[in-house]
XYZ file of C-alpha atoms in Angstrom:
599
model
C -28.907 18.985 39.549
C -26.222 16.156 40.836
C -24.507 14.831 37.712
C -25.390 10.771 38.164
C -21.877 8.414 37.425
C -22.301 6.768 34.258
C -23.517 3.011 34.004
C -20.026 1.969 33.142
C -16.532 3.118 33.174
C -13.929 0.434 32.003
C -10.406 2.701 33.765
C -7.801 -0.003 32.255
C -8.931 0.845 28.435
C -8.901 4.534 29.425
C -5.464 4.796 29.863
C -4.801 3.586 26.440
C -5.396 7.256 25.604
C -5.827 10.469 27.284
C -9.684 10.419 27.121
C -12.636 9.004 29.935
C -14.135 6.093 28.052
C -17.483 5.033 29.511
C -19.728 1.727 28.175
C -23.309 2.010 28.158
C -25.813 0.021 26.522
C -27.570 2.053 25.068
C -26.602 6.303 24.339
C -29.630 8.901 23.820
C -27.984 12.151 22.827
C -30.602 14.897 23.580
C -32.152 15.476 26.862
C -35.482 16.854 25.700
C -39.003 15.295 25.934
C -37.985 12.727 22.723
C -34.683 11.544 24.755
C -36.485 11.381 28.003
C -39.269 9.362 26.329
C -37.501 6.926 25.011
C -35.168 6.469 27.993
C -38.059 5.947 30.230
C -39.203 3.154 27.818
C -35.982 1.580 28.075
C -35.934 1.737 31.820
C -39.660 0.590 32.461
C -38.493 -3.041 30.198
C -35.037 -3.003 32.330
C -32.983 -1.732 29.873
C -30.062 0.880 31.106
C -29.630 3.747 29.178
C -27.490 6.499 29.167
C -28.984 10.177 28.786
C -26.550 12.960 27.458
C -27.552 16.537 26.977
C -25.688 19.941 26.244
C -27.348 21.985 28.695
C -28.342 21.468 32.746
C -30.369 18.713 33.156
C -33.959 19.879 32.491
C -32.766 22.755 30.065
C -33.940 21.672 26.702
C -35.499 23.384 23.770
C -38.898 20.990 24.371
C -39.539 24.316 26.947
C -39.898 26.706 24.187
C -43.089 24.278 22.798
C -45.397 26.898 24.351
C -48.617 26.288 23.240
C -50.147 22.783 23.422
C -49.554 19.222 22.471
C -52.083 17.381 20.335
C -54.649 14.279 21.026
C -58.341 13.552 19.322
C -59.358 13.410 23.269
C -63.213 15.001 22.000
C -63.004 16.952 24.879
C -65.283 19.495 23.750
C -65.620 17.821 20.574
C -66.472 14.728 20.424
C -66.714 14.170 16.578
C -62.684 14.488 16.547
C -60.684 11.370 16.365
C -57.431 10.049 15.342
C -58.035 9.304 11.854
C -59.028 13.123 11.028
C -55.823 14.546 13.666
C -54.197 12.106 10.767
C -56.210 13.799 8.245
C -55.223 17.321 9.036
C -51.838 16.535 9.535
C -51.739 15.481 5.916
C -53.217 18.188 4.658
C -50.816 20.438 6.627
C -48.115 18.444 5.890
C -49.321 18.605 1.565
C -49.342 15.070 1.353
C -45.723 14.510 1.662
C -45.716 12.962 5.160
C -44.697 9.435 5.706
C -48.251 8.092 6.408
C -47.060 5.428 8.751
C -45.524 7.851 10.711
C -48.457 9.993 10.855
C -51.060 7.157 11.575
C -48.108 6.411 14.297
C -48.123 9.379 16.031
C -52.182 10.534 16.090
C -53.285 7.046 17.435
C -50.864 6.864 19.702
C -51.457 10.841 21.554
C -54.813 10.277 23.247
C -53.110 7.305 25.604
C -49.692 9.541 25.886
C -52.153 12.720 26.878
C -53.545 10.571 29.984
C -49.934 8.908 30.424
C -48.516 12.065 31.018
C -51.411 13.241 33.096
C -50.740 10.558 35.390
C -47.371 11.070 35.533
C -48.015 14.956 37.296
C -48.741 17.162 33.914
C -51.188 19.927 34.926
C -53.083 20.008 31.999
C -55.733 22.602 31.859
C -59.012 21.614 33.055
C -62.636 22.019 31.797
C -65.125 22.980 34.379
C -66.267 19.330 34.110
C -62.929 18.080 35.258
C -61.566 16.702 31.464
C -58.258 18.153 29.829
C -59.694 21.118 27.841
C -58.408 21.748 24.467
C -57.793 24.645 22.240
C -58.226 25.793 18.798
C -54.740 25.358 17.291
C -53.797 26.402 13.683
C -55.337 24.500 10.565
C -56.927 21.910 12.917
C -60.816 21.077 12.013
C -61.102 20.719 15.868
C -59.987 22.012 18.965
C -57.705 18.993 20.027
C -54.266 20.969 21.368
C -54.223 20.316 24.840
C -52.264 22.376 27.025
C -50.516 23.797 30.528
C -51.370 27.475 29.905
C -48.702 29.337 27.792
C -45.748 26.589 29.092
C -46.685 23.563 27.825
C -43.624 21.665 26.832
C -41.731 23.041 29.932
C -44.633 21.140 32.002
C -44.524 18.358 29.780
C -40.326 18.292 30.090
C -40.390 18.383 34.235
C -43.025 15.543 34.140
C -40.153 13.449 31.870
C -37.273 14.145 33.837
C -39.479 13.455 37.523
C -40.540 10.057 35.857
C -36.628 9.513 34.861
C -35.301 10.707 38.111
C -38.126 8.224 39.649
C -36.815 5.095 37.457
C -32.780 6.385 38.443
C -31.977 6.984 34.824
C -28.035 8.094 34.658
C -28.120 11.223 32.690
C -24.910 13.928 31.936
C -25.154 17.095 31.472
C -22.876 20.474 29.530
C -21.652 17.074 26.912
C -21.536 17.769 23.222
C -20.838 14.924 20.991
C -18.940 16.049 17.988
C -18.880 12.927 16.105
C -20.384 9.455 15.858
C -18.110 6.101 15.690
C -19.692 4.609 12.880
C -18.257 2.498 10.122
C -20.998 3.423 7.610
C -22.921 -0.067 8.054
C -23.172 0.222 11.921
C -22.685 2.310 14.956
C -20.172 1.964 18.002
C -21.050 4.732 20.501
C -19.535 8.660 20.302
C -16.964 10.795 20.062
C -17.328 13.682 22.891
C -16.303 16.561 24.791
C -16.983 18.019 28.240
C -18.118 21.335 28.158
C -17.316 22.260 31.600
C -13.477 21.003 32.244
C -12.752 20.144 28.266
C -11.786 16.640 28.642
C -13.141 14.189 26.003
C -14.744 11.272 26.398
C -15.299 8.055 24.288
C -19.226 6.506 24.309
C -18.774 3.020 23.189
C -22.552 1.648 23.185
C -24.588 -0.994 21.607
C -27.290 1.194 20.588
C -27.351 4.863 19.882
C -30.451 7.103 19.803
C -29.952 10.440 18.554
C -32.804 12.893 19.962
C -30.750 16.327 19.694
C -33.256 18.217 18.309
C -33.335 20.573 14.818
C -31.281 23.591 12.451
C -33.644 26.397 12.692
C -31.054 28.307 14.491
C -29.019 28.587 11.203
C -31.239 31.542 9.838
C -30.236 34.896 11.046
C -33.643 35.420 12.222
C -34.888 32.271 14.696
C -36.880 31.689 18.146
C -34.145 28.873 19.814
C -31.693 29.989 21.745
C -28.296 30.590 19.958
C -26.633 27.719 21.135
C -29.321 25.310 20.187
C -31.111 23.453 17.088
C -27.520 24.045 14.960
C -28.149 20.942 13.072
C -26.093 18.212 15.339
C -28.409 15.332 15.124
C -29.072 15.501 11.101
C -25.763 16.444 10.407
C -24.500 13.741 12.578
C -26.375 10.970 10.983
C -25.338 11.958 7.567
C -21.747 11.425 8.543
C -22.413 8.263 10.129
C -23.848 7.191 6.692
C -27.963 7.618 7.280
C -29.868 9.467 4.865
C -31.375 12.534 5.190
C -34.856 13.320 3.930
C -36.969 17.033 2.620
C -34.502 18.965 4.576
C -35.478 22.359 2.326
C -38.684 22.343 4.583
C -38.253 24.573 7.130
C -41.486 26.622 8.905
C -41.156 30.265 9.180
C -43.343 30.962 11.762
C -45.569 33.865 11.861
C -45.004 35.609 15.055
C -41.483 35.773 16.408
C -40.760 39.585 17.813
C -39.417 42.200 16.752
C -36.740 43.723 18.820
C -37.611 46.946 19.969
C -34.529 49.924 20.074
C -35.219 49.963 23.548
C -34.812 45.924 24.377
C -31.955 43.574 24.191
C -31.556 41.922 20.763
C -31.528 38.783 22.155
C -35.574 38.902 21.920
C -35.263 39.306 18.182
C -37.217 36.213 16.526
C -37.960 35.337 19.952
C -41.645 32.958 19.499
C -44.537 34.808 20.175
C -46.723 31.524 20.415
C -49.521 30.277 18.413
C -51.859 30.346 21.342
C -52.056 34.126 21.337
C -53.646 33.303 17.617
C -55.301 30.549 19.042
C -57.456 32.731 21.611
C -58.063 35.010 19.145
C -55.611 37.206 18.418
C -55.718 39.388 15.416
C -53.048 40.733 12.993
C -52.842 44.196 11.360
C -51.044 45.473 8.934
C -49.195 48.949 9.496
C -52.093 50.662 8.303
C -54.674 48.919 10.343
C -55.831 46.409 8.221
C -57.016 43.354 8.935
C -55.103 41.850 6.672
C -55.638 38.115 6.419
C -59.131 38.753 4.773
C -57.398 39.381 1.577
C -55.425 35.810 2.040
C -57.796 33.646 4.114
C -61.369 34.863 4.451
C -62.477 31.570 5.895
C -59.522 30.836 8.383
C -57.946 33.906 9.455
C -55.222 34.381 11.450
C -55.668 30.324 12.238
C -54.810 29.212 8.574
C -51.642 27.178 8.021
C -48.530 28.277 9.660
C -46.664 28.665 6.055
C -50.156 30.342 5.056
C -49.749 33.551 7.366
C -45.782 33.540 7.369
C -46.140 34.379 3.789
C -49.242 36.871 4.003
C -47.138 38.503 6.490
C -44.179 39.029 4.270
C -46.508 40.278 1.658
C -47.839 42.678 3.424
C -43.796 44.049 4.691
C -42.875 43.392 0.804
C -45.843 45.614 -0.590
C -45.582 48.405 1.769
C -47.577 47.930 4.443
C -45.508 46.267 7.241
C -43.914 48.681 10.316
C -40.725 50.046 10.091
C -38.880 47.213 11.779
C -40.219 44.605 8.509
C -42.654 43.425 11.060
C -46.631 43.521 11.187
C -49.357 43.646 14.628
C -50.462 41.046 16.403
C -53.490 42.063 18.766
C -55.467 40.555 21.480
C -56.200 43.105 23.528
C -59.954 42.814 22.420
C -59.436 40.229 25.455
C -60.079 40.529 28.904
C -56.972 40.946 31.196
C -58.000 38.189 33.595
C -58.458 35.841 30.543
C -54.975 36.474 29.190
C -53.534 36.145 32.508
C -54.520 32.794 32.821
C -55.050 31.429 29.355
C -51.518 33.051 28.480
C -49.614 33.622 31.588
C -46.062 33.614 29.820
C -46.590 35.937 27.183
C -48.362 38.462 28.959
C -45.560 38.351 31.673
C -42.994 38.405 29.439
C -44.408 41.655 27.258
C -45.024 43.134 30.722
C -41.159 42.916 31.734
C -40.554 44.844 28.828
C -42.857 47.480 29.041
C -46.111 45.983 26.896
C -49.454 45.763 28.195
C -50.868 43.054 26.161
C -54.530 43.689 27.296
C -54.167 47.456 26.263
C -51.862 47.462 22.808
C -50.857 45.639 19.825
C -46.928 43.765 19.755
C -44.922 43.890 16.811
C -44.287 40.543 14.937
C -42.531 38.926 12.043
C -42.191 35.602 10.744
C -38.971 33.653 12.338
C -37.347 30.167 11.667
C -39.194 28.113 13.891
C -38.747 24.016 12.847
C -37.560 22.275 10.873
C -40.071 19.281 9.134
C -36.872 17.921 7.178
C -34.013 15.492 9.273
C -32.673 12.116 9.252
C -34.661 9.196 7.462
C -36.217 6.644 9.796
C -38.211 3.586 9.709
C -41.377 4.869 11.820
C -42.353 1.826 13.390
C -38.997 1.571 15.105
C -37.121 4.375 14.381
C -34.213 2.854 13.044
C -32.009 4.644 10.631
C -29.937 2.874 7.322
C -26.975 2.864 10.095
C -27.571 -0.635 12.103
C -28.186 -0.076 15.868
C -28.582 3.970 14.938
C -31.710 5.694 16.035
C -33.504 8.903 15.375
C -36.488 10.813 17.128
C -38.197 14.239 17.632
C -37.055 17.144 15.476
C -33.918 15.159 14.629
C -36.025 13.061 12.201
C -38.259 13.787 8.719
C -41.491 12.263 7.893
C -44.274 13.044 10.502
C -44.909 16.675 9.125
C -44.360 15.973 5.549
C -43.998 20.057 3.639
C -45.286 22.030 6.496
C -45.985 20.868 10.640
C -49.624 21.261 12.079
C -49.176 23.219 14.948
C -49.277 21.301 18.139
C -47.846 18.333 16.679
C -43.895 18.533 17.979
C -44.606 17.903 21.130
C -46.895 14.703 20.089
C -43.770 13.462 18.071
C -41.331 13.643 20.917
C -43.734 11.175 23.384
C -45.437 9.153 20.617
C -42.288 8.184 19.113
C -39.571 8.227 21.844
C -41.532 5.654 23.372
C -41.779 3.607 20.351
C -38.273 3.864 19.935
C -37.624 2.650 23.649
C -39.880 -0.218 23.173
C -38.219 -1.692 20.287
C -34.751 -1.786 21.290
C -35.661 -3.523 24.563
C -37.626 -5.922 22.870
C -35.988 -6.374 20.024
C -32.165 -6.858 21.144
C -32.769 -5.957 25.301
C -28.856 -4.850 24.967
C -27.583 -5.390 28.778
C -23.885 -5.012 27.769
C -21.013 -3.553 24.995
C -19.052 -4.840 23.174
C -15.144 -4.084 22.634
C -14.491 -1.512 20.388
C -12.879 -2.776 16.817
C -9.238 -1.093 16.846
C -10.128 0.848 13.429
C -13.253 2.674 15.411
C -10.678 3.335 18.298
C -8.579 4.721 15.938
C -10.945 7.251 14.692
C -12.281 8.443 17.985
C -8.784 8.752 18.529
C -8.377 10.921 15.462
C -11.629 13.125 16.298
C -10.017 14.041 19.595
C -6.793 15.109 17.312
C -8.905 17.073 15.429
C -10.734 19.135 18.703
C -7.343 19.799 19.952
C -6.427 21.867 16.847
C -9.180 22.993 16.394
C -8.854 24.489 19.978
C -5.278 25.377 19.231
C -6.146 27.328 15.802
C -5.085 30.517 15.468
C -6.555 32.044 12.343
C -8.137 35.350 11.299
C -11.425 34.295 10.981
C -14.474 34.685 14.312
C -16.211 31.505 14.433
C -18.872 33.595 15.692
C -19.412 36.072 13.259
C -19.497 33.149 10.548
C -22.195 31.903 12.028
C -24.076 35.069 12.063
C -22.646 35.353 8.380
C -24.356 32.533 7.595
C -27.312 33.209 9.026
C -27.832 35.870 6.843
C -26.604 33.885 4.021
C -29.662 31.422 4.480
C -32.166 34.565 5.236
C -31.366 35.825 2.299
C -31.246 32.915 -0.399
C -32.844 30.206 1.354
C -35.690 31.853 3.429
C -39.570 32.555 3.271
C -39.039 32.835 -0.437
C -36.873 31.234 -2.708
C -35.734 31.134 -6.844
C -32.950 29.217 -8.596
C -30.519 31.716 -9.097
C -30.681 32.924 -5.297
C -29.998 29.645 -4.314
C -27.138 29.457 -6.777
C -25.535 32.495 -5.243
C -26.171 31.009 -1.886
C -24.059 27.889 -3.178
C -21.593 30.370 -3.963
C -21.236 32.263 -1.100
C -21.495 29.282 1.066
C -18.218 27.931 -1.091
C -16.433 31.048 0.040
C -17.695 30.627 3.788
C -16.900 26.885 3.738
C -12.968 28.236 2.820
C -12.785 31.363 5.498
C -13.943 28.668 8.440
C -10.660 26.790 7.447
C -9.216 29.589 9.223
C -11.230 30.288 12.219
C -9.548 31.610 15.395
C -10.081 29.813 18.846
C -7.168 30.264 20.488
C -8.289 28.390 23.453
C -9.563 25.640 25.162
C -12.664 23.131 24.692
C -14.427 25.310 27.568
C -14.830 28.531 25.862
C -17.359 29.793 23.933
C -15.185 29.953 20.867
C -14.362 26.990 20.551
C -18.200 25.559 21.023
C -18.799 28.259 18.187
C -16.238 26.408 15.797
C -17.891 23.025 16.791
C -21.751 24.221 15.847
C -20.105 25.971 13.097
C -19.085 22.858 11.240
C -22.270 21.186 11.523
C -24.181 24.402 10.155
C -22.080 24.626 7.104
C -23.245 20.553 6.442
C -26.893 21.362 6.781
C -26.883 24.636 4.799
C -25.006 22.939 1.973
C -27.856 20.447 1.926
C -30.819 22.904 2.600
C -29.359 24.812 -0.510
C -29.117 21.898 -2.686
C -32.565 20.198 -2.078
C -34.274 23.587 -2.132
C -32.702 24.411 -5.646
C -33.859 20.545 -6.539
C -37.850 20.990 -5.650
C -38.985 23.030 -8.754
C -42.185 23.357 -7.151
C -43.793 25.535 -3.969
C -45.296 23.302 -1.481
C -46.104 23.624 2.166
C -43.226 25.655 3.390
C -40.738 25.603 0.752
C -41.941 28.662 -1.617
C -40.440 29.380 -5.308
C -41.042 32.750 -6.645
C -39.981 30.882 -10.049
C -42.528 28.110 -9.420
C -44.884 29.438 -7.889
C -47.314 26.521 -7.997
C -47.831 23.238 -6.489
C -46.729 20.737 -8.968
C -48.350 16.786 -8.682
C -45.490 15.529 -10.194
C -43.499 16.569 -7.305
C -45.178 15.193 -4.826
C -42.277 13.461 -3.861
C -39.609 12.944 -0.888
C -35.928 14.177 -1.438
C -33.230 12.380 -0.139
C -29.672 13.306 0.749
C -26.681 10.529 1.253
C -23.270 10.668 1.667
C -21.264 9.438 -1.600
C -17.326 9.712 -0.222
C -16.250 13.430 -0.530
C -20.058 14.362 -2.051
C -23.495 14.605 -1.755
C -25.718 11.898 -3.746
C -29.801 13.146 -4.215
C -32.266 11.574 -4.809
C -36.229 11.092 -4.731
C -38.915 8.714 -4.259
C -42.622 8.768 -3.906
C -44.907 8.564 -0.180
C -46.617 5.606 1.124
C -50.364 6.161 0.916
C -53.268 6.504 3.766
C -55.318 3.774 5.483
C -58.158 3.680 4.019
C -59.434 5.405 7.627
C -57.534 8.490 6.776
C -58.359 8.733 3.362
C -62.038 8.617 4.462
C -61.047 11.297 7.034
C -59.019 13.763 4.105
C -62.003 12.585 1.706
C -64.385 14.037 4.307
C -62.362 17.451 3.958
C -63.043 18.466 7.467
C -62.175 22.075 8.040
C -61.945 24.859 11.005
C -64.661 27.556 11.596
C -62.546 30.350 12.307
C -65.608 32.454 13.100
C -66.326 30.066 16.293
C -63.837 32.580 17.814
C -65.468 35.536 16.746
């Protein structure tokens, strides 16, 4: 892909230091389907935009949203409609959600599904012609619509053709390492090219951050290792936004288990919900079928959190495989069925030796998403920080304690384009202004800091840190959780926090050490925070799970929040909005999946 020029380069300003600067009106950072969303919307009201990504344009994490995005078409179910996709979304989220953001989101899907079929998305077809739908996990109806097995990769080549159509200027391998923010307002970015090391300044009216999650802290994850580390939230909370219910994080159920004879790189690797979706089953090691004991009525399709922690049962009492793992089987399935319903896993288990239509795969749970992020106003997506934005995975408040299945992918198009639309109409920024010296001055300082950073020469692997604290989190701040776990994860993430002072890169800004020592400082933010507000909910709700409190507790049904105070960490709570009466009807109602329609 030819890198486009960016919208503005001002050369007399950039040799003031030794850095490109480059004006925009308006930065997304992230390059997924919630950055190309809202850049579109921005382009289609004549705003220009700006679209920076880590990765090759087109190489984003939306890819790995296999199986399906969510609308109440009533394509084969007519009854469904937005007010119970709001409904079940509640329910799955255990009434934490930010209702507005909910009722947002599930009205807006059905005219972003046929949006996005327009725009080229090959959305399966009933023999009738409509966009068929599938059952999805903890959804009363079948309302996940979907491309086969690839669904946010089709979904992420319709964005970028539509952005390529409307010429929006995008640049790829860029990693922004710090915002240029005063605390009251933001000026653009501090950044770094990954490909010839040379850092650049973003000075911008309007900043949108859209860079995604931090499930990639835990040791045991299905991104990619160089992506979800936590930039976007940890980001914001430097620039002086809030965070909100970051100890929420969704194990899911079925990531693989590496076999001795792969590559460990497919270790947590997703194994998606749509092989659960058509029907798969899980044993445990000694042939059980073991969600009867923990979901009679639902299966193998109850909430995600639901069958993460059934599964770990199972391991924990005895019963799981040697690997800590459990079966997943659908090869009650015909081949031709799985071929086309679920092209991408059955191709991928083939590669490595699997028949999926003739034996069971090994599975265990794996950090998947992560509900908790940066605290936004919903109906614009504006964070405490003025002219600072947040969408997709980067934010909190859609999927309140636990995410409905099917519902990321609706966030990243129902919101980026609410985002876009308010910024044009609300300011239509055409131009930047001049950077105030003192925000100079501390891009200036950030790019001091990357050059010793590349220039340190310590003991330490920024690497093996990482994995370090990947284990860390597994093992205080994972699937389950008590107080004085968490406590010694504190500890141990003190002692972490004083070996990374001494990392080794040795280098330059091109090598992988030195991105390493980069993602590595934004983990350590987020897993100081996930360790804090996990140790502050003295409850078990939705994903976060206390062995010491075990149950769900109405007093806490309540948001935590997370803001900078100088050197610290401030928290705090407060208490959700409440549904229209619509939804209420709809949760009132207490509509519920037939698991047995699959049967």
């Amino acid at each position: 892909m030819t890198t486009i020029t960016p919208v503005e380069t001002d050369a007399s300003e950039r040799e003031r230091g030794d850095y490109e600067e480059v004006a925009v009106p308006v930065l997304v950072i992230g390059a997924g389907a919630a950055g190309a969303r809202t850049a579109i919307a921005l382009a289609e009201h004549g705003i220009d935009s700006l679209v920076i990504g880590k990765r090759d344009h087109g190489d984003a994490h939306t890819v790995w949203a296999a199986g399906g995005i969510n609308a109440a078409l009533g394509s084969l179910d007519p009854e469904d409609d937005w007010a119970i996709h709001a409904a079940d979304t509640i329910d799955e989220g255990h009434h934490l959600n930010d209702p507005t953001a909910v009722e947002t989101v599930t009205r807006a899907m059905p005219d972003r599904i046929r949006e996005l079929d327009a725009w080229g998305t090959e959305f399966a077809r009933t023999p009738d012609g409509t966009i068929d739908q599938r059952y999805f996990g903890a959804q009363s109806f079948r309302r996940t619509c979907f491309v086969g097995d690839r669904t946010g990769e089709a979904i992420l080549d319709t964005l970028v053709g539509r952005a390529q159509e409307l010429e929006i200027p995008y640049r790829e391998n860029v990693m922004v390492t710090e915002l240029l923010s005063d605390g009251e307002r933001v000026y653009g970015a501090a950044a770094y090219d990954m490909e010839d090391g040379h850092e650049i300044l973003f000075r911008a009216s309007h900043v949108v951050l859209a860079a995604g999650g931090f499930s990639a802290l835990w040791s045991r994850h299905s991104s990619r290792e160089d992506e979800n580390t936590g930039d976007g939230p940890a980001l914001a909370l430097e620039a002086g936004a809030d965070l909100l219910d970051v100890e929420f994080v969704q194990f899911h159920p079925t990531g693989m288990v590496a076999d001795d004879e792969w590559d460990d790189d497919w270790n947590g690797r997703l194994v998606t919900e749509a092989v659960r979706g058509e029907g798969g089953r899980l044993y445990n090691a000694d042939g059980e079928r073991f969600m009867e004991r923990y979901s009679p009525d639902q299966m193998e399709l109850d909430a995600r959190d639901v069958v993460a922690r059934a599964i770990q049962a199972e391991v924990d009492a005895g019963r799981g495989t040697d690997n800590g793992g459990v079966y997943l089987d659908i090869s009650h399935r015909d081949r031709s069925f799985l071929k086309e319903r679920l092209p991408r896993m059955y191709e991928r288990f083939q590669s490595l030796g699997v028949d999926l239509a003739a034996e069971p795969v090994e599975i265990a749970p794996t950090a998947h998403y992560t509900m908790g992020g940066v605290d936004v106003d919903f109906t614009t997506g504006e964070t405490g920080v003025d002219r600072l934005y947040a969408v997709g995975e980067t934010t909190a408040g859609v999927h309140g304690a636990n995410r409905l299945g099917g519902n990321s992918l609706a966030e990243t198009v129902a919101l980026g384009k609410i985002v876009g639309d308010h910024i044009a109409t609300a300011y239509a920024p055409q131009r930047t202004d001049p950077l105030p010296e003192r925000i100079r001055a501390a891009a200036e300082h950030e790019f001091d800091r990357l050059a010793a950073l590349a220039a340190a020469d310590g003991g330490e692997s920024p690497q093996e840190l990482i994995e370090e604290l990947g284990e860390l989190l597994w093992d205080h701040a994972g699937i389950r959780r008590d107080g004085p776990s968490l406590a010694d994860g504190r500890a141990a993430l003190a002692d972490l926090r004083e070996r990374a002072r001494h990392v080794g890169v040795a280098g330059d800004h091109t090598g992988r050490p030195f991105e390493f020592a980069v993602d590595l400082g934004f983990m350590l933010t987020l897993a100081d925070v996930i360790l804090r507000t996990a140790a502050r909910r003295t409850e078990s709700r939705g994903a976060h799970y206390r062995t010491d409190y075990p149950e769900r507790d109405p007093d806490w049904r309540r948001n935590v929040l997370v803001t900078r105070d100088g050197e610290d960490l401030r928290l705090s709570t407060r208490t959700p909005g409440t549904p229209s009466e619509r939804v209420q009807r709809a949760l009132d109602e207490g509509y519920e999946l037939d698991y047995h329609h699959l049967e």
